[in-house]
mmCIF file of C-alpha atoms in Angstrom:
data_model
loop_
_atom_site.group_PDB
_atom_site.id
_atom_site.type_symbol
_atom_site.label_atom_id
_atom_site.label_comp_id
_atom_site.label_asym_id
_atom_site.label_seq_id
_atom_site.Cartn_x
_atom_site.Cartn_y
_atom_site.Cartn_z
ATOM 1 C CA UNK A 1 22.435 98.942 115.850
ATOM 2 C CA UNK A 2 21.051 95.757 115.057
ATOM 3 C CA UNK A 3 17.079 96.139 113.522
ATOM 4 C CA UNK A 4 14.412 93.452 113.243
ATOM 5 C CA UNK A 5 11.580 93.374 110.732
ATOM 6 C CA UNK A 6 8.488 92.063 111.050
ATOM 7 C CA UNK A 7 4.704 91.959 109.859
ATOM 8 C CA UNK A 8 4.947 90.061 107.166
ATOM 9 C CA UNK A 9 2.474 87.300 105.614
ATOM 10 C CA UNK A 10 0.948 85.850 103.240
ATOM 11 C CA UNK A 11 -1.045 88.238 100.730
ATOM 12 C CA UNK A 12 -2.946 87.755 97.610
ATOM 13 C CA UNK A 13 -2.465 90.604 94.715
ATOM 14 C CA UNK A 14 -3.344 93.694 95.122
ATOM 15 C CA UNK A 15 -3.993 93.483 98.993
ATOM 16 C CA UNK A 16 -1.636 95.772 101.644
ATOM 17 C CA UNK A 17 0.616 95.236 104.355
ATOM 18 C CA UNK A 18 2.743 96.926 106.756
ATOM 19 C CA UNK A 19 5.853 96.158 107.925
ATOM 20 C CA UNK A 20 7.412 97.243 110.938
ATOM 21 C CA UNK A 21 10.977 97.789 112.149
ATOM 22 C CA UNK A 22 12.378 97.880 115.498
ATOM 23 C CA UNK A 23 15.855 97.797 116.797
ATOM 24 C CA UNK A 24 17.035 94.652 118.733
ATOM 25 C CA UNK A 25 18.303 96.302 121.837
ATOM 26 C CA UNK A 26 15.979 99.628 122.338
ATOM 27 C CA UNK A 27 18.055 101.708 121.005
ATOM 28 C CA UNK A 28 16.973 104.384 119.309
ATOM 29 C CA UNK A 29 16.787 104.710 115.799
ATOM 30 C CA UNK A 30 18.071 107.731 115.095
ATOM 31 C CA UNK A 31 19.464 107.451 111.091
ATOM 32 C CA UNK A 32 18.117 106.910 108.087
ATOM 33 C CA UNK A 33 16.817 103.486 107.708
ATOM 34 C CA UNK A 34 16.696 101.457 104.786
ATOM 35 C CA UNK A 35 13.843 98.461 103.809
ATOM 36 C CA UNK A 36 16.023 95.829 101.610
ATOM 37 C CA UNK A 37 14.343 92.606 99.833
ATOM 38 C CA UNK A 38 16.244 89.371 98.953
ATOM 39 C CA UNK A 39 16.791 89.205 95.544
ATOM 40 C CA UNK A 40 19.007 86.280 95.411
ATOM 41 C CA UNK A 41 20.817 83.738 97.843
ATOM 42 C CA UNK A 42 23.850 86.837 98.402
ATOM 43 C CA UNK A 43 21.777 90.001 97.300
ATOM 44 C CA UNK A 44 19.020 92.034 98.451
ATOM 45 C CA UNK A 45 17.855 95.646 96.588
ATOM 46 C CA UNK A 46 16.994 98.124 98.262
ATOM 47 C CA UNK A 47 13.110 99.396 97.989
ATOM 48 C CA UNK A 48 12.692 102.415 100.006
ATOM 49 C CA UNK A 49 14.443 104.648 103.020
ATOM 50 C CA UNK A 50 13.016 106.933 105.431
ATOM 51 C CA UNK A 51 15.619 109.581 106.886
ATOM 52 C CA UNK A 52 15.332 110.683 110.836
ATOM 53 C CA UNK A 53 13.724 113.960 109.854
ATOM 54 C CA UNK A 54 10.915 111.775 107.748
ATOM 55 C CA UNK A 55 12.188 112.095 104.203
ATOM 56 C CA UNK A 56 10.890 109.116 102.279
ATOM 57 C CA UNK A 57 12.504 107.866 99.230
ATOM 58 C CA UNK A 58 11.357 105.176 96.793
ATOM 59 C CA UNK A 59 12.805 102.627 94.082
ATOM 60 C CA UNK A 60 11.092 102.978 90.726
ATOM 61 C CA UNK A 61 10.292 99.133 91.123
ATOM 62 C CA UNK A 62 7.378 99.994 93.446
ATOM 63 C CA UNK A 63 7.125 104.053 93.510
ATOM 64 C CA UNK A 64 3.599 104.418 94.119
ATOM 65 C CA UNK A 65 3.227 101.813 96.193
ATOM 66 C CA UNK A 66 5.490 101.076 99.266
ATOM 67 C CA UNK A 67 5.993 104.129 101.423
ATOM 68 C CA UNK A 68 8.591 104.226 104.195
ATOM 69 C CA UNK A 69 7.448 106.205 107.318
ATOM 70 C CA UNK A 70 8.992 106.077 110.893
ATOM 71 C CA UNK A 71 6.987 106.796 114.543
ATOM 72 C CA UNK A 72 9.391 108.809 115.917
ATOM 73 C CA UNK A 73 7.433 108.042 119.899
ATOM 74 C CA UNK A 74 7.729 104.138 119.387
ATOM 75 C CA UNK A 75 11.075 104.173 117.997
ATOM 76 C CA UNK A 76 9.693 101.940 114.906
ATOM 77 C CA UNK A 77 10.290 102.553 111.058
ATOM 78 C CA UNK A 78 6.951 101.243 108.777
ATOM 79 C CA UNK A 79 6.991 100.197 105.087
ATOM 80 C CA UNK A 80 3.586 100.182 103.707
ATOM 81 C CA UNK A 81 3.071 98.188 101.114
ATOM 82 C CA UNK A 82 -0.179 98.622 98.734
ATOM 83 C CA UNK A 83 -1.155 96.670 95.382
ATOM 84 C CA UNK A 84 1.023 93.918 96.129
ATOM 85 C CA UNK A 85 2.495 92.009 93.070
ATOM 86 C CA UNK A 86 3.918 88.233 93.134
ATOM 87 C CA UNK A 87 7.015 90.045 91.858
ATOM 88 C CA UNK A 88 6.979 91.170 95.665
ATOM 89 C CA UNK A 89 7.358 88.257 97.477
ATOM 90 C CA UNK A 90 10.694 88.053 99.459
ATOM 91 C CA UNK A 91 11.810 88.004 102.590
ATOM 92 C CA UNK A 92 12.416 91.493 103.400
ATOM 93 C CA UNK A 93 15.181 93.395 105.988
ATOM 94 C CA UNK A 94 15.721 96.815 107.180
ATOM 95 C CA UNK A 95 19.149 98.625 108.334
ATOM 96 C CA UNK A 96 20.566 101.965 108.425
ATOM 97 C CA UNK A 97 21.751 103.007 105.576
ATOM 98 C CA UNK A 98 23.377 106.074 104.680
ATOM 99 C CA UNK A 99 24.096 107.969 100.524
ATOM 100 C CA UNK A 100 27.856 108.550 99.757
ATOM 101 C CA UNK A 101 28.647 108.971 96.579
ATOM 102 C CA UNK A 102 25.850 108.554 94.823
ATOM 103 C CA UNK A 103 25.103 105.605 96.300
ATOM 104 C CA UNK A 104 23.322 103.823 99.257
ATOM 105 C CA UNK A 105 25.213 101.771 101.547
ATOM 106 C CA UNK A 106 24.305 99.754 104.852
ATOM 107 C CA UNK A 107 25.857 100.076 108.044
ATOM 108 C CA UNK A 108 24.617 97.530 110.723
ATOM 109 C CA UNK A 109 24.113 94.239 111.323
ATOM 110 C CA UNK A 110 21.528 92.353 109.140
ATOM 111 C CA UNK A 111 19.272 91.494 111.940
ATOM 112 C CA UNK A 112 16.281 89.055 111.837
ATOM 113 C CA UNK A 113 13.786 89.353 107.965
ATOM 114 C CA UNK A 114 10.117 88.814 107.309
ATOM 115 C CA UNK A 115 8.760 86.218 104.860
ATOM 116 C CA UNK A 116 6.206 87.952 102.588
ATOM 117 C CA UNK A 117 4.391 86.088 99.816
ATOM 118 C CA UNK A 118 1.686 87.233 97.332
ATOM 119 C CA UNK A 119 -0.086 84.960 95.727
ATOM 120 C CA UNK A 120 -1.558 85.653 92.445
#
């Protein structure tokens, strides 16, 4: 499964946005997906995951902040994004993912990323 993000923009601090995340070929999403920023030119941190049953887990980097959710009817997985910090800005990916030994991996394909910028 190959997923897409999208949504993203140009912010100033402390506004919101929402990201969405679709799969490339209408398949449906049925795993845990992950929402992954680029941190450098060959790494990207994860942020926050949303299992299928709607489990939503957060890095401490923006706990309180970004919340993963998923729309189970459109086959789409959301990152909300609140009080937006230049830190932020990245261009930002989703994938399944799935925790094996203590530790969160990605399985798919690193499909298409969304630019988003906060200005300060």
């Amino acid at each position: 499964v190959q997923l897409q993000a999208s949504g993203g923009g140009l912010v100033q601090a402390g506004g919101s946005l929402k990201l969405s995340c679709a799969s490339s070929g209408n398949t449906v999403i049925n795993a845990t997906v992950g929402w992954y920023r680029q941190i450098s030119d060959n790494q990207r941190a994860l942020v926050a995951t949303i299992s299928s049953g709607g489990f939503a887990t957060a890095d401490v980097s923006v706990k309180g902040r970004f919340t993963a959710s998923r729309d189970n009817a459109k086959n789409t997985v959301h990152l909300q994004m609140t009080d937006l910090k230049p830190e932020d800005t990245a261009v930002y990916f989703c994938n399944t993912v799935r925790y094996f030994g203590n530790s969160w991996y990605y399985l798919g394909r690193w499909g298409q990323g969304t630019q988003v910028t906060v200005s300060s």
